[in-house]
């Protein structure tokens, strides 16, 4: 239990855990922060950066259960699942950001789950989360690691989409 720390101090510690691939410690710190948020949400409510760092720590942990554990974090961040009926179509939690999604896409790609990574990428569109260059790099890397049939064609379609987005002037996809 870390007393006296605010959410910014937790982010610094989580950043250290993420760089070191300490997924378990990052999850424990998130649980501690969530418990503190119950008594004082203004000081301790986890935000998108917190969730992103926990997923990054899990991605670098090498843990065989990292994907399952990261899905739980995605859910806390507001990732919509089919069974969720309380959210209106096209709406999302403010904690579900492009960085959170990008880290999940990277984790899924690292674990040869290209189809799941594509699912997250496509859900970003549905939730009006504009993919950035890192999003395209993550999904294309996931596809490059996949031996699923049709992967080259799906990668080509994404490159075309990236080129069109760039030509339309979307700043976040400019090389």
PDB file of C-alpha atoms in Angstrom:
ATOM      1  CA  UNK A   1       0.000   0.000   0.000  1.00  0.00           C
ATOM      2  CA  UNK A   2       1.479   3.311  -1.114  1.00  0.00           C
ATOM      3  CA  UNK A   3       0.042   6.094   0.997  1.00  0.00           C
ATOM      4  CA  UNK A   4       0.291   9.739   0.050  1.00  0.00           C
ATOM      5  CA  UNK A   5       0.687   9.200  -3.686  1.00  0.00           C
ATOM      6  CA  UNK A   6      -1.588  10.878  -6.191  1.00  0.00           C
ATOM      7  CA  UNK A   7      -2.511   9.505  -9.601  1.00  0.00           C
ATOM      8  CA  UNK A   8       0.498  11.190 -11.248  1.00  0.00           C
ATOM      9  CA  UNK A   9       2.890   9.347  -8.925  1.00  0.00           C
ATOM     10  CA  UNK A  10       1.124   6.093  -9.791  1.00  0.00           C
ATOM     11  CA  UNK A  11       1.652   6.838 -13.499  1.00  0.00           C
ATOM     12  CA  UNK A  12       5.391   7.263 -12.948  1.00  0.00           C
ATOM     13  CA  UNK A  13       5.590   3.966 -11.073  1.00  0.00           C
ATOM     14  CA  UNK A  14       3.455   2.224 -13.700  1.00  0.00           C
ATOM     15  CA  UNK A  15       5.741   3.558 -16.411  1.00  0.00           C
ATOM     16  CA  UNK A  16       8.666   1.877 -14.633  1.00  0.00           C
ATOM     17  CA  UNK A  17       6.714  -1.375 -14.364  1.00  0.00           C
ATOM     18  CA  UNK A  18       5.767  -1.177 -18.049  1.00  0.00           C
ATOM     19  CA  UNK A  19       9.381  -0.709 -19.156  1.00  0.00           C
ATOM     20  CA  UNK A  20      10.439  -3.630 -16.969  1.00  0.00           C
ATOM     21  CA  UNK A  21       7.585  -5.887 -18.143  1.00  0.00           C
ATOM     22  CA  UNK A  22       6.258  -6.212 -14.595  1.00  0.00           C
ATOM     23  CA  UNK A  23       2.660  -7.001 -15.517  1.00  0.00           C
ATOM     24  CA  UNK A  24       1.696  -8.453 -12.139  1.00  0.00           C
ATOM     25  CA  UNK A  25       3.007  -5.456 -10.226  1.00  0.00           C
ATOM     26  CA  UNK A  26       1.215  -3.119 -12.637  1.00  0.00           C
ATOM     27  CA  UNK A  27      -2.072  -4.967 -12.104  1.00  0.00           C
ATOM     28  CA  UNK A  28      -1.606  -4.869  -8.332  1.00  0.00           C
ATOM     29  CA  UNK A  29      -0.983  -1.135  -8.470  1.00  0.00           C
ATOM     30  CA  UNK A  30      -4.105  -0.660 -10.601  1.00  0.00           C
ATOM     31  CA  UNK A  31      -6.161  -2.577  -8.007  1.00  0.00           C
ATOM     32  CA  UNK A  32      -4.731  -0.391  -5.253  1.00  0.00           C
ATOM     33  CA  UNK A  33      -5.549   2.749  -7.214  1.00  0.00           C
ATOM     34  CA  UNK A  34      -9.103   1.520  -7.886  1.00  0.00           C
ATOM     35  CA  UNK A  35      -9.608   0.817  -4.183  1.00  0.00           C
ATOM     36  CA  UNK A  36      -8.430   4.335  -3.307  1.00  0.00           C
ATOM     37  CA  UNK A  37     -10.694   5.772  -6.023  1.00  0.00           C
ATOM     38  CA  UNK A  38     -13.723   4.369  -4.214  1.00  0.00           C
ATOM     39  CA  UNK A  39     -13.064   6.762  -1.331  1.00  0.00           C
ATOM     40  CA  UNK A  40     -11.716   9.720  -3.350  1.00  0.00           C
ATOM     41  CA  UNK A  41     -12.317   9.531  -7.120  1.00  0.00           C
ATOM     42  CA  UNK A  42     -11.107  13.083  -7.677  1.00  0.00           C
ATOM     43  CA  UNK A  43      -7.586  12.086  -6.570  1.00  0.00           C
ATOM     44  CA  UNK A  44      -7.319   8.451  -7.571  1.00  0.00           C
ATOM     45  CA  UNK A  45      -9.606   7.563 -10.478  1.00  0.00           C
ATOM     46  CA  UNK A  46      -7.573   5.589 -13.045  1.00  0.00           C
ATOM     47  CA  UNK A  47      -7.469   7.225 -16.460  1.00  0.00           C
ATOM     48  CA  UNK A  48      -6.537   6.178 -19.980  1.00  0.00           C
ATOM     49  CA  UNK A  49      -2.795   6.541 -19.350  1.00  0.00           C
ATOM     50  CA  UNK A  50      -3.020   4.220 -16.339  1.00  0.00           C
ATOM     51  CA  UNK A  51      -4.851   1.548 -18.342  1.00  0.00           C
ATOM     52  CA  UNK A  52      -2.457   1.921 -21.260  1.00  0.00           C
ATOM     53  CA  UNK A  53       0.588   1.444 -19.017  1.00  0.00           C
ATOM     54  CA  UNK A  54      -0.870  -1.662 -17.372  1.00  0.00           C
ATOM     55  CA  UNK A  55      -1.552  -3.228 -20.777  1.00  0.00           C
ATOM     56  CA  UNK A  56       1.953  -2.304 -21.925  1.00  0.00           C
ATOM     57  CA  UNK A  57       3.436  -3.936 -18.798  1.00  0.00           C
ATOM     58  CA  UNK A  58       1.423  -7.075 -19.493  1.00  0.00           C
ATOM     59  CA  UNK A  59       2.540  -7.059 -23.135  1.00  0.00           C
ATOM     60  CA  UNK A  60       6.183  -6.956 -22.119  1.00  0.00           C
ATOM     61  CA  UNK A  61       5.806  -9.456 -19.284  1.00  0.00           C
ATOM     62  CA  UNK A  62       5.959 -12.582 -21.408  1.00  0.00           C
ATOM     63  CA  UNK A  63       3.250 -14.078 -19.193  1.00  0.00           C
ATOM     64  CA  UNK A  64       1.226 -16.767 -20.952  1.00  0.00           C
ATOM     65  CA  UNK A  65      -1.989 -15.308 -19.506  1.00  0.00           C
ATOM     66  CA  UNK A  66      -1.164 -11.705 -20.434  1.00  0.00           C
ATOM     67  CA  UNK A  67      -3.838 -11.496 -23.132  1.00  0.00           C
ATOM     68  CA  UNK A  68      -6.643 -12.645 -20.828  1.00  0.00           C
ATOM     69  CA  UNK A  69      -5.468 -10.286 -18.126  1.00  0.00           C
ATOM     70  CA  UNK A  70      -5.201  -7.387 -20.598  1.00  0.00           C
ATOM     71  CA  UNK A  71      -8.785  -7.971 -21.774  1.00  0.00           C
ATOM     72  CA  UNK A  72      -9.877  -7.372 -18.167  1.00  0.00           C
ATOM     73  CA  UNK A  73      -8.008  -4.062 -18.190  1.00  0.00           C
ATOM     74  CA  UNK A  74      -9.574  -3.155 -21.547  1.00  0.00           C
ATOM     75  CA  UNK A  75     -12.985  -3.815 -20.016  1.00  0.00           C
ATOM     76  CA  UNK A  76     -12.180  -1.496 -17.108  1.00  0.00           C
ATOM     77  CA  UNK A  77     -11.131   1.151 -19.626  1.00  0.00           C
ATOM     78  CA  UNK A  78     -14.536   0.854 -21.284  1.00  0.00           C
ATOM     79  CA  UNK A  79     -13.936  -1.527 -24.189  1.00  0.00           C
ATOM     80  CA  UNK A  80     -17.405  -2.641 -25.344  1.00  0.00           C
ATOM     81  CA  UNK A  81     -18.233  -6.310 -25.359  1.00  0.00           C
ATOM     82  CA  UNK A  82     -21.243  -7.857 -27.055  1.00  0.00           C
ATOM     83  CA  UNK A  83     -22.956  -8.558 -23.739  1.00  0.00           C
ATOM     84  CA  UNK A  84     -22.768  -4.886 -22.773  1.00  0.00           C
ATOM     85  CA  UNK A  85     -26.151  -3.279 -23.310  1.00  0.00           C
ATOM     86  CA  UNK A  86     -25.918  -0.082 -21.269  1.00  0.00           C
ATOM     87  CA  UNK A  87     -23.777   1.855 -23.749  1.00  0.00           C
ATOM     88  CA  UNK A  88     -25.297   3.552 -26.760  1.00  0.00           C
ATOM     89  CA  UNK A  89     -23.848   2.630 -30.168  1.00  0.00           C
ATOM     90  CA  UNK A  90     -20.980   4.908 -31.121  1.00  0.00           C
ATOM     91  CA  UNK A  91     -20.307   6.068 -27.562  1.00  0.00           C
ATOM     92  CA  UNK A  92     -17.333   5.168 -25.444  1.00  0.00           C
ATOM     93  CA  UNK A  93     -15.681   5.705 -22.140  1.00  0.00           C
ATOM     94  CA  UNK A  94     -13.241   8.627 -22.095  1.00  0.00           C
ATOM     95  CA  UNK A  95     -10.675   6.190 -20.683  1.00  0.00           C
ATOM     96  CA  UNK A  96     -10.661   4.137 -23.874  1.00  0.00           C
ATOM     97  CA  UNK A  97      -8.160   6.023 -26.028  1.00  0.00           C
ATOM     98  CA  UNK A  98      -6.008   5.348 -29.058  1.00  0.00           C
ATOM     99  CA  UNK A  99      -3.029   4.561 -26.787  1.00  0.00           C
ATOM    100  CA  UNK A 100      -4.972   1.967 -24.799  1.00  0.00           C
ATOM    101  CA  UNK A 101      -6.142   0.311 -28.032  1.00  0.00           C
ATOM    102  CA  UNK A 102      -2.665   0.470 -29.586  1.00  0.00           C
ATOM    103  CA  UNK A 103      -1.098  -1.335 -26.625  1.00  0.00           C
ATOM    104  CA  UNK A 104      -3.769  -4.023 -26.796  1.00  0.00           C
ATOM    105  CA  UNK A 105      -3.222  -4.446 -30.553  1.00  0.00           C
ATOM    106  CA  UNK A 106       0.525  -4.836 -29.923  1.00  0.00           C
ATOM    107  CA  UNK A 107      -0.071  -7.440 -27.214  1.00  0.00           C
ATOM    108  CA  UNK A 108      -2.449  -9.423 -29.418  1.00  0.00           C
ATOM    109  CA  UNK A 109      -0.031  -9.280 -32.356  1.00  0.00           C
ATOM    110  CA  UNK A 110       2.843 -10.419 -30.157  1.00  0.00           C
ATOM    111  CA  UNK A 111       0.740 -13.437 -29.213  1.00  0.00           C
ATOM    112  CA  UNK A 112      -0.136 -14.278 -32.845  1.00  0.00           C
ATOM    113  CA  UNK A 113      -3.748 -13.185 -32.438  1.00  0.00           C
ATOM    114  CA  UNK A 114      -3.985 -11.043 -35.569  1.00  0.00           C
ATOM    115  CA  UNK A 115      -7.747 -11.513 -35.953  1.00  0.00           C
ATOM    116  CA  UNK A 116      -8.339 -10.261 -32.414  1.00  0.00           C
ATOM    117  CA  UNK A 117      -5.992  -7.341 -33.086  1.00  0.00           C
ATOM    118  CA  UNK A 118      -8.022  -6.506 -36.191  1.00  0.00           C
ATOM    119  CA  UNK A 119     -11.156  -6.669 -34.052  1.00  0.00           C
ATOM    120  CA  UNK A 120      -9.773  -4.023 -31.701  1.00  0.00           C
ATOM    121  CA  UNK A 121      -8.655  -1.896 -34.660  1.00  0.00           C
ATOM    122  CA  UNK A 122     -12.110  -2.116 -36.265  1.00  0.00           C
ATOM    123  CA  UNK A 123     -13.852  -1.366 -32.971  1.00  0.00           C
ATOM    124  CA  UNK A 124     -11.829   1.828 -32.769  1.00  0.00           C
ATOM    125  CA  UNK A 125     -13.673   3.002 -35.886  1.00  0.00           C
ATOM    126  CA  UNK A 126     -17.043   2.079 -34.437  1.00  0.00           C
ATOM    127  CA  UNK A 127     -16.240   4.083 -31.312  1.00  0.00           C
ATOM    128  CA  UNK A 128     -14.854   7.038 -33.270  1.00  0.00           C
ATOM    129  CA  UNK A 129     -11.327   6.566 -31.958  1.00  0.00           C
ATOM    130  CA  UNK A 130      -9.191   7.825 -34.812  1.00  0.00           C
ATOM    131  CA  UNK A 131      -6.284   5.429 -35.445  1.00  0.00           C
ATOM    132  CA  UNK A 132      -2.879   7.076 -35.574  1.00  0.00           C
ATOM    133  CA  UNK A 133       0.330   5.991 -37.266  1.00  0.00           C
ATOM    134  CA  UNK A 134       1.188   3.785 -34.266  1.00  0.00           C
ATOM    135  CA  UNK A 135      -2.184   2.053 -34.671  1.00  0.00           C
ATOM    136  CA  UNK A 136      -1.382   1.164 -38.267  1.00  0.00           C
ATOM    137  CA  UNK A 137       2.135   0.044 -37.354  1.00  0.00           C
ATOM    138  CA  UNK A 138       0.756  -2.194 -34.591  1.00  0.00           C
ATOM    139  CA  UNK A 139      -1.932  -3.818 -36.725  1.00  0.00           C
ATOM    140  CA  UNK A 140       0.394  -4.296 -39.706  1.00  0.00           C
ATOM    141  CA  UNK A 141       2.995  -5.880 -37.415  1.00  0.00           C
ATOM    142  CA  UNK A 142       0.314  -8.190 -36.021  1.00  0.00           C
ATOM    143  CA  UNK A 143      -0.668  -9.193 -39.545  1.00  0.00           C
ATOM    144  CA  UNK A 144       2.971  -9.726 -40.532  1.00  0.00           C
ATOM    145  CA  UNK A 145       3.305 -12.263 -37.705  1.00  0.00           C
ATOM    146  CA  UNK A 146       0.188 -14.125 -38.786  1.00  0.00           C
ATOM    147  CA  UNK A 147      -0.032 -17.079 -41.101  1.00  0.00           C
ATOM    148  CA  UNK A 148      -3.807 -16.784 -41.460  1.00  0.00           C
ATOM    149  CA  UNK A 149      -5.108 -17.104 -45.025  1.00  0.00           C
ATOM    150  CA  UNK A 150      -5.797 -13.740 -46.620  1.00  0.00           C
ATOM    151  CA  UNK A 151      -3.415 -11.846 -44.363  1.00  0.00           C
ATOM    152  CA  UNK A 152      -1.483 -10.183 -47.211  1.00  0.00           C
ATOM    153  CA  UNK A 153      -4.704  -8.886 -48.750  1.00  0.00           C
ATOM    154  CA  UNK A 154      -5.909  -7.511 -45.401  1.00  0.00           C
ATOM    155  CA  UNK A 155      -2.535  -5.826 -44.867  1.00  0.00           C
ATOM    156  CA  UNK A 156      -2.687  -4.285 -48.353  1.00  0.00           C
ATOM    157  CA  UNK A 157      -6.169  -2.918 -47.608  1.00  0.00           C
ATOM    158  CA  UNK A 158      -4.879  -1.330 -44.403  1.00  0.00           C
ATOM    159  CA  UNK A 159      -1.928   0.254 -46.215  1.00  0.00           C
ATOM    160  CA  UNK A 160      -4.346   1.686 -48.774  1.00  0.00           C
ATOM    161  CA  UNK A 161      -6.532   3.018 -45.975  1.00  0.00           C
ATOM    162  CA  UNK A 162      -3.480   4.582 -44.337  1.00  0.00           C
ATOM    163  CA  UNK A 163      -2.479   6.230 -47.622  1.00  0.00           C
ATOM    164  CA  UNK A 164      -5.986   7.626 -48.126  1.00  0.00           C
ATOM    165  CA  UNK A 165      -6.085   8.947 -44.560  1.00  0.00           C
ATOM    166  CA  UNK A 166      -2.716  10.574 -45.072  1.00  0.00           C
ATOM    167  CA  UNK A 167      -3.819  12.147 -48.363  1.00  0.00           C
ATOM    168  CA  UNK A 168      -6.939  13.492 -46.649  1.00  0.00           C
ATOM    169  CA  UNK A 169      -4.652  15.292 -44.225  1.00  0.00           C
ATOM    170  CA  UNK A 170      -5.277  13.425 -41.000  1.00  0.00           C
ATOM    171  CA  UNK A 171      -2.332  14.680 -38.948  1.00  0.00           C
ATOM    172  CA  UNK A 172      -2.040  11.585 -36.773  1.00  0.00           C
ATOM    173  CA  UNK A 173      -1.240   9.330 -39.723  1.00  0.00           C
ATOM    174  CA  UNK A 174       1.386  11.501 -41.374  1.00  0.00           C
ATOM    175  CA  UNK A 175       4.767   9.736 -41.566  1.00  0.00           C
TER     176      UNK A 175
END
